[in-house]
Short mmCIF file of C-alpha atoms in Angstrom, two decimals:
data_model
loop_
_atom_site.label_atom_id
_atom_site.label_comp_id
_atom_site.label_asym_id
_atom_site.label_seq_id
_atom_site.Cartn_x
_atom_site.Cartn_y
_atom_site.Cartn_z
CA MET A 81 40.31 -103.25 6.91
CA SER A 82 40.69 -99.77 5.61
CA LYS A 83 38.59 -98.77 2.69
CA GLY A 84 39.83 -97.16 -0.46
CA PRO A 85 42.74 -98.09 -2.69
CA SER A 86 45.43 -100.34 -1.32
CA ARG A 87 48.86 -99.03 -0.39
CA ILE A 88 50.40 -100.44 -3.54
CA ALA A 89 47.86 -98.69 -5.73
CA GLU A 90 48.50 -95.49 -3.84
CA PHE A 91 52.23 -95.85 -4.28
CA ILE A 92 51.84 -96.38 -8.01
CA LYS A 93 49.58 -93.35 -8.14
CA LYS A 94 52.22 -91.28 -6.40
CA ALA A 95 55.07 -92.60 -8.48
CA LEU A 96 53.34 -91.88 -11.76
CA PHE A 97 52.13 -88.43 -10.62
CA ILE A 98 48.54 -89.30 -11.48
CA ASP A 99 47.11 -86.54 -9.32
CA PHE A 100 49.51 -83.97 -10.71
CA VAL A 101 48.56 -84.89 -14.23
CA LYS A 102 44.89 -84.60 -13.35
CA GLY A 103 45.40 -81.15 -11.91
CA LEU A 104 47.49 -80.06 -14.85
CA SER A 105 44.87 -81.25 -17.30
CA ILE A 106 42.21 -79.24 -15.48
CA THR A 107 44.26 -76.06 -15.60
CA LEU A 108 45.10 -76.68 -19.24
CA LYS A 109 41.40 -76.94 -19.97
CA TYR A 110 40.83 -73.61 -18.30
CA ASN A 111 43.74 -72.15 -20.21
CA VAL A 112 41.99 -72.68 -23.50
CA SER A 113 38.48 -71.97 -22.26
CA ARG A 114 36.76 -68.68 -22.72
CA SER A 115 37.40 -66.23 -19.94
CA ILE A 116 34.42 -64.80 -18.13
CA THR A 117 35.88 -61.35 -17.59
CA LEU A 118 34.07 -58.64 -19.49
CA LYS A 119 35.96 -55.88 -21.22
CA TYR A 120 33.77 -53.48 -19.34
CA PRO A 121 32.73 -50.77 -20.10
CA ASP A 122 34.17 -49.65 -23.40
CA GLU A 123 34.03 -52.90 -25.32
CA GLU A 124 31.50 -55.13 -23.67
CA LYS A 125 28.61 -54.32 -21.46
CA TRP A 126 26.01 -56.36 -19.67
CA VAL A 127 22.34 -55.70 -20.29
CA PRO A 128 20.47 -56.75 -17.17
CA ASP A 129 17.41 -58.92 -17.15
CA ARG A 130 14.02 -57.27 -16.82
CA ARG A 131 13.74 -58.38 -13.23
CA PHE A 132 17.00 -56.57 -12.38
CA ARG A 133 16.60 -53.90 -9.72
CA GLY A 134 18.67 -50.84 -10.51
CA GLN A 135 17.94 -47.16 -10.28
CA HIS A 136 14.30 -46.12 -9.91
CA THR A 137 12.22 -44.88 -12.79
CA LEU A 138 8.82 -43.20 -12.76
CA ASN A 139 6.59 -44.37 -15.56
CA LYS A 140 4.07 -42.48 -17.65
CA ASP A 141 1.05 -43.85 -19.44
CA GLU A 142 0.68 -43.92 -23.21
CA ASN A 143 -0.76 -40.37 -23.24
CA GLY A 144 2.29 -39.06 -21.48
CA ARG A 145 0.58 -38.52 -18.15
CA GLU A 146 2.40 -39.29 -14.95
CA LEU A 147 1.16 -42.48 -13.40
CA CYS A 148 2.19 -41.49 -9.92
CA VAL A 149 -0.72 -40.31 -7.81
CA ALA A 150 1.51 -39.43 -4.84
CA CYS A 151 -0.24 -41.85 -2.52
CA GLU A 152 3.02 -42.16 -0.54
CA LEU A 153 2.69 -45.91 -0.18
CA CYS A 154 6.19 -46.35 -1.54
CA ALA A 155 7.57 -43.95 1.03
CA LYS A 156 5.62 -45.75 3.73
CA VAL A 157 6.72 -49.23 2.81
CA CYS A 158 10.36 -48.33 2.24
CA PRO A 159 12.51 -50.10 4.86
CA THR A 160 15.28 -47.56 4.70
CA LYS A 161 13.04 -44.49 4.42
CA CYS A 162 14.88 -43.26 1.38
CA ILE A 163 11.86 -42.11 -0.67
CA THR A 164 10.34 -38.70 -0.08
CA VAL A 165 6.94 -37.93 -1.64
CA ILE A 166 5.14 -34.57 -1.29
CA PRO A 167 1.77 -34.49 -3.05
CA MET A 168 0.05 -31.53 -4.62
CA GLU A 169 -3.16 -30.68 -6.50
CA ASP A 170 -2.77 -30.28 -10.22
CA ASP A 171 -5.76 -30.40 -12.57
CA THR A 172 -3.90 -29.51 -15.77
CA GLY A 173 -3.77 -33.12 -16.85
CA ARG A 174 -0.20 -33.77 -15.87
CA GLY A 175 -1.06 -36.91 -14.06
CA ILE A 176 -3.73 -39.56 -14.35
CA ALA A 177 -5.40 -38.01 -11.29
CA ASP A 178 -5.55 -34.50 -9.92
CA ARG A 179 -3.19 -35.52 -7.21
CA VAL A 180 0.38 -35.63 -8.45
CA ALA A 181 3.75 -35.65 -6.78
CA LYS A 182 5.29 -32.26 -6.21
CA VAL A 183 8.47 -33.86 -4.95
CA TRP A 184 9.40 -37.46 -5.55
CA LYS A 185 12.95 -38.10 -4.68
CA VAL A 186 15.00 -41.10 -3.67
CA GLU A 187 18.28 -41.16 -1.84
CA LEU A 188 20.21 -43.90 -3.57
CA ALA A 189 22.89 -43.91 -0.91
CA ARG A 190 20.37 -45.38 1.50
CA CYS A 191 18.32 -47.39 -0.95
CA MET A 192 18.97 -51.10 -0.83
CA PHE A 193 17.03 -51.88 -4.01
CA CYS A 194 14.67 -54.28 -2.28
CA GLY A 195 11.81 -53.49 -4.66
CA TYR A 196 9.16 -52.98 -1.96
CA CYS A 197 8.24 -49.61 -3.48
CA GLU A 198 7.34 -51.13 -6.83
CA ASP A 199 5.37 -53.84 -5.08
CA ALA A 200 3.43 -51.28 -3.09
CA CYS A 201 2.71 -48.92 -5.97
CA PRO A 202 -0.99 -49.17 -6.94
CA THR A 203 -0.56 -47.53 -10.34
CA ARG A 204 2.70 -49.22 -11.36
CA ALA A 205 4.30 -45.81 -11.53
CA VAL A 206 7.55 -46.55 -9.74
CA ARG A 207 9.73 -49.33 -11.08
CA LEU A 208 13.27 -50.27 -10.39
CA GLY A 209 14.97 -49.85 -13.72
CA ARG A 210 18.03 -51.37 -15.32
CA ASP A 211 20.56 -48.56 -14.84
CA TYR A 212 23.32 -49.93 -12.68
CA GLU A 213 26.12 -47.43 -13.21
CA LEU A 214 25.37 -45.20 -10.26
CA ALA A 215 28.85 -44.17 -9.20
CA CYS A 216 29.97 -40.56 -9.21
CA LEU A 217 32.74 -38.45 -7.77
CA ASP A 218 30.72 -36.55 -5.15
CA LEU A 219 27.45 -36.96 -3.30
CA SER A 220 25.49 -35.11 -5.96
CA CYS A 221 24.37 -38.29 -7.65
CA THR A 222 22.98 -39.97 -4.57
CA THR A 223 19.71 -38.07 -4.68
CA ARG A 224 17.51 -38.51 -7.72
CA GLU A 225 14.73 -35.97 -8.26
CA LYS A 226 11.45 -36.56 -10.02
CA ASP A 227 12.31 -35.00 -13.37
CA GLU A 228 15.41 -37.17 -13.70
CA LEU A 229 13.41 -40.28 -12.93
CA LEU A 230 10.67 -39.40 -15.41
CA LYS A 231 13.12 -39.54 -18.32
CA PRO A 232 12.90 -42.69 -20.41
CA GLN A 233 15.19 -45.53 -19.41
CA SER A 234 18.43 -46.05 -21.21
CA ILE A 235 17.48 -49.65 -21.98
CA PRO A 236 14.02 -49.95 -23.56
CA GLU A 237 11.48 -52.20 -21.94
CA THR A 238 11.23 -54.30 -25.10
CA ILE A 239 14.72 -55.69 -24.74
CA GLN A 240 14.80 -58.92 -22.81
CA GLY A 241 18.21 -58.53 -21.27
CA GLY A 242 20.52 -61.00 -19.59
CA PHE A 243 23.23 -60.91 -22.24
CA VAL A 244 26.36 -59.03 -23.13
CA VAL A 245 26.50 -56.53 -25.95
CA ARG A 246 29.24 -54.53 -27.53
CA SER A 247 29.45 -50.96 -26.42
CA LYS A 248 31.08 -47.88 -27.80
CA PHE A 249 32.30 -44.49 -26.74
CA GLU A 250 30.04 -41.55 -27.39
CA ARG A 251 31.14 -37.95 -27.03
CA THR A 252 28.53 -35.70 -25.53
CA PRO A 253 28.84 -32.08 -24.41
CA GLU A 254 28.95 -33.31 -20.81
CA GLY A 255 31.86 -35.61 -21.51
CA ILE A 256 32.60 -39.07 -22.80
CA ARG A 257 29.92 -41.64 -22.21
CA VAL A 258 29.98 -45.33 -22.90
CA VAL A 259 26.74 -46.56 -24.38
CA PRO A 260 25.84 -50.15 -25.12
CA ASP A 261 25.17 -50.84 -28.74
CA LEU A 262 21.83 -52.52 -28.25
CA ARG A 263 21.29 -53.42 -31.89
CA MET A 264 24.27 -55.76 -31.93
CA GLN A 265 23.29 -58.46 -29.55
CA LYS A 266 26.06 -60.78 -28.64
CA LYS A 267 24.67 -64.14 -27.74
CA ARG A 268 26.62 -64.51 -24.60
CA ASN A 269 24.51 -65.13 -21.58
CA ILE A 270 25.66 -64.37 -18.11
CA MET B 269 99.58 -56.13 -34.07
CA PRO B 270 97.09 -59.02 -34.27
CA ASP B 271 96.08 -60.06 -37.74
CA LEU B 272 92.65 -59.67 -39.29
CA ALA B 273 91.39 -63.15 -38.47
CA THR B 274 92.03 -62.70 -34.76
CA LEU B 275 90.31 -59.33 -34.78
CA LEU B 276 87.32 -60.87 -36.51
CA GLU B 277 87.18 -63.62 -33.90
CA ILE B 278 87.24 -61.03 -31.12
CA LEU B 279 84.55 -59.03 -32.87
CA ILE B 280 82.34 -62.09 -33.22
CA ILE B 281 82.73 -62.90 -29.54
CA VAL B 282 81.90 -59.33 -28.55
CA VAL B 283 78.82 -59.37 -30.75
CA LYS B 284 77.72 -62.71 -29.34
CA VAL B 285 78.19 -61.56 -25.75
CA SER B 286 76.26 -58.36 -26.31
CA VAL B 287 73.44 -60.13 -28.13
CA ILE B 288 73.10 -62.72 -25.37
CA SER B 289 73.20 -60.16 -22.59
CA GLY B 290 70.76 -57.93 -24.45
CA ILE B 291 68.33 -60.80 -24.80
CA LEU B 292 68.77 -61.78 -21.17
CA PHE B 293 68.22 -58.22 -19.95
CA SER B 294 65.05 -57.87 -21.95
CA LEU B 295 63.76 -61.34 -21.06
CA PRO B 296 61.53 -60.23 -18.17
CA LEU B 297 59.48 -58.11 -20.55
CA PRO B 298 57.99 -60.94 -22.60
CA LEU B 299 58.12 -63.40 -19.73
CA THR B 300 56.14 -61.28 -17.27
CA TRP B 301 53.57 -60.62 -19.93
CA ILE B 302 53.26 -64.29 -20.85
CA GLU B 303 53.15 -65.30 -17.22
CA ARG B 304 50.34 -62.89 -16.48
CA LYS B 305 48.46 -63.99 -19.55
CA VAL B 306 48.84 -67.66 -18.63
CA ALA B 307 47.75 -66.85 -15.09
CA GLY B 308 44.77 -64.96 -16.43
CA HIS B 309 43.57 -67.65 -18.73
CA ILE B 310 44.06 -70.42 -16.20
CA GLN B 311 41.99 -68.41 -13.74
CA VAL B 312 39.32 -67.80 -16.41
CA ARG B 313 40.08 -64.10 -16.79
CA LEU B 314 41.79 -62.07 -19.42
CA GLY B 315 45.04 -60.94 -17.87
CA PRO B 316 46.51 -57.61 -18.98
CA TRP B 317 44.39 -56.16 -21.73
CA ARG B 318 44.32 -52.39 -21.76
CA VAL B 319 47.87 -51.29 -22.56
CA GLY B 320 48.41 -52.08 -26.20
CA PRO B 321 46.77 -54.94 -28.07
CA HIS B 322 46.21 -57.78 -25.60
CA GLY B 323 48.21 -55.78 -23.09
CA VAL B 324 51.58 -56.35 -24.74
CA LEU B 325 52.84 -52.96 -23.63
CA GLN B 326 52.05 -53.71 -20.00
CA PRO B 327 55.61 -54.88 -19.19
CA PHE B 328 56.96 -51.60 -20.57
CA ALA B 329 54.62 -49.72 -18.28
CA ASP B 330 55.85 -51.89 -15.42
CA MET B 331 59.43 -51.17 -16.42
CA VAL B 332 58.82 -47.43 -16.34
CA LYS B 333 57.16 -47.83 -12.98
CA LEU B 334 60.10 -49.79 -11.58
CA LEU B 335 62.58 -47.27 -12.97
CA ILE B 336 60.95 -44.19 -11.49
CA LYS B 337 59.88 -45.78 -8.24
CA GLU B 338 61.54 -44.47 -5.10
CA ASP B 339 64.48 -46.61 -4.16
CA ILE B 340 64.24 -47.20 -0.43
CA VAL B 341 67.13 -48.45 1.67
CA PRO B 342 65.98 -49.29 5.20
CA ASP B 343 67.42 -47.06 7.88
CA ARG B 344 69.37 -49.61 9.88
CA ALA B 345 70.18 -51.95 7.04
CA ASP B 346 73.72 -52.85 6.13
CA LYS B 347 73.84 -50.39 3.27
CA PHE B 348 76.73 -51.87 1.34
CA LEU B 349 75.50 -55.45 1.41
CA PHE B 350 71.96 -54.33 0.79
CA LYS B 351 73.02 -52.69 -2.43
CA LEU B 352 75.35 -55.52 -3.37
CA ALA B 353 72.87 -58.37 -2.91
CA PRO B 354 70.75 -57.86 -6.05
CA LEU B 355 73.90 -57.79 -8.16
CA LEU B 356 75.19 -60.92 -6.45
CA SER B 357 72.07 -62.80 -7.39
CA MET B 358 71.91 -61.37 -10.89
CA ILE B 359 75.51 -61.82 -12.05
CA PRO B 360 75.70 -65.63 -11.56
CA ALA B 361 72.41 -66.00 -13.37
CA PHE B 362 73.99 -64.25 -16.35
CA LEU B 363 77.36 -65.96 -16.04
CA VAL B 364 75.76 -69.34 -16.54
CA PHE B 365 75.06 -68.45 -20.15
CA VAL B 366 78.77 -68.47 -20.97
CA ALA B 367 78.64 -72.25 -21.05
CA ILE B 368 75.23 -72.79 -22.57
CA PRO B 369 75.16 -73.76 -26.25
CA PHE B 370 72.19 -72.78 -28.36
CA GLY B 371 73.14 -74.84 -31.36
CA GLU B 372 76.16 -76.19 -33.15
CA LYS B 373 77.05 -73.85 -35.95
CA PHE B 374 75.37 -71.21 -37.96
CA ALA B 375 76.49 -70.20 -41.43
CA ILE B 376 76.03 -66.51 -42.13
CA PRO B 377 74.39 -66.23 -45.52
CA PHE B 378 76.42 -64.68 -48.41
CA VAL B 379 79.63 -64.49 -46.37
CA GLY B 380 80.53 -68.11 -46.08
CA LYS B 381 81.67 -67.63 -42.50
CA GLU B 382 80.47 -70.08 -39.91
CA ILE B 383 79.93 -68.96 -36.36
CA THR B 384 79.37 -71.19 -33.38
CA LEU B 385 76.18 -70.67 -31.43
CA TYR B 386 77.89 -70.78 -28.05
CA LEU B 387 80.32 -68.57 -26.25
CA SER B 388 82.67 -71.28 -25.12
CA ASP B 389 82.88 -75.00 -25.71
CA MET B 390 83.57 -75.86 -22.10
CA ASN B 391 84.43 -79.48 -21.53
CA VAL B 392 83.10 -79.25 -17.97
CA GLY B 393 80.05 -77.23 -18.97
CA ILE B 394 77.50 -78.89 -16.72
CA LEU B 395 79.82 -78.64 -13.74
CA TYR B 396 80.39 -74.96 -14.41
CA ILE B 397 76.67 -74.27 -14.70
CA LEU B 398 75.84 -76.08 -11.46
CA ALA B 399 78.69 -74.34 -9.65
CA ILE B 400 77.96 -70.83 -10.87
CA GLY B 401 74.20 -71.25 -10.66
CA GLY B 402 74.52 -72.10 -7.00
CA LEU B 403 76.29 -68.82 -6.30
CA GLY B 404 73.11 -66.86 -6.81
CA ILE B 405 72.06 -67.90 -3.35
CA TYR B 406 74.56 -65.43 -1.87
CA GLY B 407 72.42 -62.61 -3.18
CA MET B 408 69.36 -64.00 -1.49
CA ILE B 409 71.00 -64.68 1.85
CA LEU B 410 72.81 -61.35 1.95
CA GLY B 411 69.74 -59.49 0.78
CA GLY B 412 67.68 -61.13 3.47
CA TRP B 413 70.27 -60.51 6.12
CA ALA B 414 71.21 -56.96 5.18
CA SER B 415 67.60 -55.79 5.10
CA ASN B 416 67.50 -55.89 8.91
CA SER B 417 64.03 -57.37 8.81
CA LYS B 418 62.91 -60.62 10.38
CA TYR B 419 60.83 -61.69 7.41
CA SER B 420 63.66 -61.08 4.99
CA LEU B 421 66.09 -62.95 7.21
CA LEU B 422 63.74 -65.93 7.42
CA GLY B 423 63.30 -65.86 3.68
CA GLY B 424 67.05 -65.82 3.15
CA LEU B 425 67.61 -68.67 5.60
CA ARG B 426 64.88 -70.73 4.03
CA SER B 427 66.27 -70.20 0.59
CA SER B 428 69.74 -71.24 1.69
CA ALA B 429 68.45 -74.43 3.32
CA GLN B 430 66.34 -75.18 0.29
CA MET B 431 69.24 -74.54 -2.04
CA ILE B 432 71.55 -76.88 -0.12
CA SER B 433 68.95 -79.64 -0.01
CA TYR B 434 68.06 -79.53 -3.65
CA GLU B 435 71.45 -78.74 -5.15
CA ILE B 436 72.44 -82.29 -4.16
CA SER B 437 69.67 -84.06 -6.00
CA MET B 438 69.99 -81.72 -8.94
CA SER B 439 73.67 -82.52 -9.21
CA PHE B 440 72.87 -86.22 -8.89
CA ALA B 441 70.46 -85.89 -11.79
CA ALA B 442 73.21 -84.18 -13.74
CA ILE B 443 75.54 -87.04 -12.84
CA GLY B 444 72.97 -89.44 -14.19
CA VAL B 445 72.95 -87.64 -17.49
CA VAL B 446 76.74 -87.51 -17.49
CA MET B 447 76.77 -91.28 -17.00
CA LEU B 448 74.40 -91.74 -19.90
CA THR B 449 76.34 -89.52 -22.27
CA ASN B 450 79.86 -90.14 -21.02
CA SER B 451 80.74 -86.46 -21.03
CA LEU B 452 80.47 -83.28 -18.99
CA ASN B 453 80.37 -81.27 -22.16
CA LEU B 454 76.95 -79.92 -23.05
CA LEU B 455 77.65 -80.13 -26.78
CA GLU B 456 78.58 -83.79 -26.41
CA MET B 457 75.40 -84.37 -24.45
CA VAL B 458 73.33 -83.07 -27.33
CA ARG B 459 75.38 -84.94 -29.93
CA SER B 460 74.87 -88.20 -28.11
CA GLN B 461 71.12 -87.68 -28.29
CA SER B 462 70.96 -87.09 -32.02
CA GLY B 463 68.52 -89.15 -33.98
CA SER B 464 64.84 -89.62 -33.33
CA PHE B 465 63.17 -88.82 -30.04
CA LEU B 466 63.77 -92.34 -28.81
CA ASP B 467 67.46 -91.48 -28.54
CA TRP B 468 66.78 -88.67 -26.13
CA ASN B 469 67.88 -89.20 -22.57
CA ILE B 470 64.36 -89.02 -21.21
CA PHE B 471 63.51 -92.15 -23.21
CA TYR B 472 66.51 -94.05 -21.89
CA LEU B 473 64.26 -96.50 -20.09
CA PRO B 474 63.84 -97.11 -17.25
CA VAL B 475 66.17 -94.54 -15.70
CA GLY B 476 65.66 -91.59 -18.06
CA PRO B 477 62.21 -90.49 -16.88
CA VAL B 478 63.27 -90.86 -13.25
CA TRP B 479 66.29 -88.63 -13.80
CA PHE B 480 64.05 -86.17 -15.54
CA VAL B 481 61.57 -86.06 -12.67
CA ILE B 482 64.34 -85.72 -10.10
CA PHE B 483 65.95 -82.97 -12.11
CA ILE B 484 62.78 -81.02 -12.73
CA ILE B 485 61.66 -81.15 -9.08
CA ALA B 486 65.08 -80.14 -7.82
CA ALA B 487 65.32 -77.41 -10.43
CA LEU B 488 61.94 -75.99 -9.49
CA ALA B 489 63.10 -75.80 -5.90
CA GLU B 490 66.41 -74.32 -6.99
CA ILE B 491 64.85 -71.46 -8.92
CA ASN B 492 62.25 -70.82 -6.21
CA ARG B 493 59.19 -71.29 -8.28
CA ILE B 494 55.85 -72.52 -7.05
CA PRO B 495 55.31 -75.13 -5.65
CA PHE B 496 58.65 -74.54 -3.92
CA ASP B 497 58.80 -70.75 -3.64
CA LEU B 498 59.20 -70.77 0.12
CA PRO B 499 61.82 -67.98 0.23
CA GLU B 500 59.18 -65.59 -1.01
CA ASP B 501 56.17 -67.17 0.59
CA GLU B 502 53.86 -64.18 0.76
CA GLY B 503 51.45 -65.92 3.09
CA THR B 504 53.92 -66.18 5.93
CA LEU B 505 56.90 -63.99 5.05
CA ALA B 506 55.39 -60.87 3.45
CA ALA B 507 57.57 -61.18 0.33
CA GLY B 508 60.50 -63.15 1.72
CA PHE B 509 64.05 -62.08 1.17
CA HIS B 510 63.17 -59.12 -1.03
CA THR B 511 60.54 -57.61 1.27
CA GLU B 512 62.54 -54.42 1.79
CA TYR B 513 63.60 -53.98 -1.81
CA SER B 514 61.93 -51.59 -4.17
CA GLY B 515 62.41 -50.12 -7.60
CA MET B 516 65.35 -51.26 -9.66
CA ARG B 517 66.94 -53.37 -6.95
CA PHE B 518 63.80 -55.43 -6.70
CA SER B 519 63.68 -55.81 -10.45
CA PHE B 520 67.24 -57.18 -10.40
CA PHE B 521 66.02 -60.02 -8.20
CA MET B 522 63.12 -60.53 -10.55
CA LEU B 523 65.46 -60.54 -13.51
CA ALA B 524 67.67 -63.13 -11.84
CA GLU B 525 64.65 -65.29 -11.17
CA TYR B 526 63.44 -65.19 -14.76
CA VAL B 527 66.90 -65.81 -16.17
CA ALA B 528 67.22 -68.78 -13.82
CA MET B 529 63.94 -70.13 -15.13
CA VAL B 530 65.25 -69.86 -18.69
CA THR B 531 68.50 -71.53 -17.65
CA ILE B 532 66.63 -74.45 -16.18
CA SER B 533 64.47 -74.81 -19.27
CA VAL B 534 67.57 -74.76 -21.45
CA LEU B 535 69.32 -77.31 -19.26
CA THR B 536 66.30 -79.60 -19.28
CA VAL B 537 66.16 -79.45 -23.05
CA ILE B 538 69.89 -80.08 -23.43
CA MET B 539 70.06 -82.85 -20.87
CA PHE B 540 66.86 -84.75 -21.55
CA PHE B 541 65.13 -83.58 -24.69
CA GLY B 542 67.83 -83.79 -27.28
CA GLY B 543 68.81 -80.14 -27.44
CA TRP B 544 68.52 -78.85 -30.97
CA ASN B 545 67.85 -82.26 -32.50
CA PRO B 546 64.50 -82.52 -34.24
CA PRO B 547 62.11 -85.11 -32.77
CA LEU B 548 62.31 -87.35 -35.83
CA ASP B 549 65.31 -88.00 -38.03
CA ILE B 550 63.59 -87.18 -41.30
CA SER B 551 64.77 -84.72 -43.89
CA ILE B 552 61.80 -82.36 -43.67
CA PHE B 553 62.57 -81.70 -40.01
CA HIS B 554 66.19 -80.98 -40.84
CA LEU B 555 65.15 -78.14 -43.13
CA VAL B 556 64.11 -76.14 -40.07
CA PRO B 557 67.20 -74.54 -38.52
CA SER B 558 68.17 -76.36 -35.38
CA ILE B 559 68.01 -73.20 -33.29
CA PHE B 560 64.22 -73.15 -33.82
CA TRP B 561 63.85 -76.67 -32.51
CA PHE B 562 65.91 -75.67 -29.52
CA LEU B 563 64.02 -72.46 -28.79
CA GLY B 564 60.70 -74.19 -29.33
CA LYS B 565 61.51 -76.81 -26.75
CA VAL B 566 62.77 -74.16 -24.33
CA ILE B 567 59.58 -72.14 -24.76
CA LEU B 568 57.52 -75.26 -24.13
CA PHE B 569 59.35 -75.79 -20.88
CA ILE B 570 58.96 -72.16 -19.83
CA TYR B 571 55.26 -72.55 -20.47
CA PHE B 572 55.28 -75.77 -18.48
CA PHE B 573 56.81 -74.00 -15.47
CA MET B 574 54.17 -71.28 -15.66
CA TRP B 575 51.43 -73.83 -16.06
CA LEU B 576 52.73 -75.70 -13.03
CA ARG B 577 52.85 -72.50 -11.04
CA PHE B 578 49.15 -71.89 -11.41
CA THR B 579 48.19 -75.50 -10.82
CA LEU B 580 49.91 -76.57 -7.65
CA PRO B 581 49.66 -75.08 -4.20
CA ARG B 582 52.81 -74.22 -2.28
CA TYR B 583 54.40 -76.94 -0.17
CA ARG B 584 54.86 -76.61 3.54
CA TYR B 585 58.43 -76.12 4.61
CA ASP B 586 58.80 -79.50 6.33
CA GLN B 587 57.25 -81.18 3.30
CA LEU B 588 59.82 -79.47 1.14
CA MET B 589 62.64 -80.79 3.28
CA THR B 590 61.07 -84.26 3.39
CA ILE B 591 60.84 -84.44 -0.38
CA GLY B 592 64.40 -83.25 -0.76
CA TRP B 593 66.14 -85.47 1.77
CA LYS B 594 63.90 -88.52 2.12
CA VAL B 595 62.71 -88.97 -1.43
CA LEU B 596 64.89 -87.32 -4.01
CA ILE B 597 68.34 -88.08 -2.64
CA PRO B 598 67.76 -91.81 -1.91
CA LEU B 599 65.96 -92.14 -5.21
CA SER B 600 68.81 -90.58 -7.11
CA LEU B 601 71.35 -92.81 -5.31
CA VAL B 602 69.37 -95.90 -6.31
CA ASN B 603 69.02 -94.54 -9.80
CA ILE B 604 72.76 -94.01 -10.09
CA LEU B 605 73.18 -97.68 -9.21
CA VAL B 606 70.65 -98.78 -11.80
CA THR B 607 72.15 -96.52 -14.45
CA GLY B 608 75.60 -97.88 -13.72
CA LEU B 609 74.37 -101.46 -14.04
CA MET B 610 72.66 -100.64 -17.31
CA ILE B 611 75.77 -99.07 -18.75
CA ILE B 612 77.91 -102.05 -17.80
#
């Protein structure tokens, strides 16, 4: 004997379009549900979680000294060899040690954001930040130098992340930027 | 020299014709927008959003794009037929509206003149609509053939086979309704369904719902909408019979398709859902002008077709033929028998 509904039950199911009605009800449910598309970037923007791995950032300590001691462990451990570190002596108090990085640059075109560099870093100087808008029109943006990375992150460390906020246009001398309005937190988790 | 009354009649007819054709020509604008919005929301996305509030100006942008797009005629195509085909599929779609009533009468306020909300009170209205509506297939076949492309030709052939198979069951469904209402006249059909919703043909148990299902399946196949849009099956035929068309000529096909969808919605409402009769015969419903009941029902059906489109997958071609010949036609023959017995 075959399992499942009998032939008569199946015929009734077909004749009354039960399956069609089921499918239609599902699509109708979706029709009135909230869509998951973001109005990115000018109306809604996603703030990543803290564990998100975006563009690198070089941290400073609370006295404003560079944490990086140019030990080159990050460059060593990097699977794609995208980090270049050249150390130098500097006893003016720029860094926490006399050894600071003369050059610390990362080629984002090769970086695969694995996070090995932040794992390897003994002073917690290098972190993968939360900037994910890395596109540009030429190759100029693929290399990030030290002074760019030392700037504070666009999203402060205190913000938890993992939600969507409203964003707004901001006119700067360089052009129009879209910045997330971090004060207005929309409780919409992604 | 004709007298004033005759001139006024002519003027009214001219105004009615231009209003109807104006509405029909501008129909794709709201319909494409609604269709894309429905598609978006069913697929849990937003649909058009950027151009205007909620993207309402998107169809205008599309219109500009279609108007200024390069109009390509393939090199070895049959130029004359290639250019004729979009018109051949568009004109019948428009001609159908000569016979379609949108309501009984409408009194113009402050003038005391009553105008009829139809162009002609044809006593063979349903026959005329089925006959003229079927002519649109010439555009598809000729367009597919004249393009000198294998995909287009296959699309045209498919659409002709599909049209022949489903025109039969659609006409049978129409015959069923004619049997129920005793008239080929669309106005009579609506008049016979006046009263509450239980008087509508779809509630003429047990045959009403069956006629409705037969009609709606056949009509979907007739107007080439998913799940029966095999003439333009993009998975296997690129874009089907209009693969080689671009710009305005392509939009004529699109226009014809949308107008056909509206025609089918209108016919469904007239034949099965009581036309412009309100669902309940109570005075508060009669305060609303009947044209609003009619348009509301038509809009519901247009929405239903869009909803269906984004729910069901496309049928295989042999399945399409099986449904047409082995299910719908025998079923409608049996149903004619049952309807006849019930009437006796």
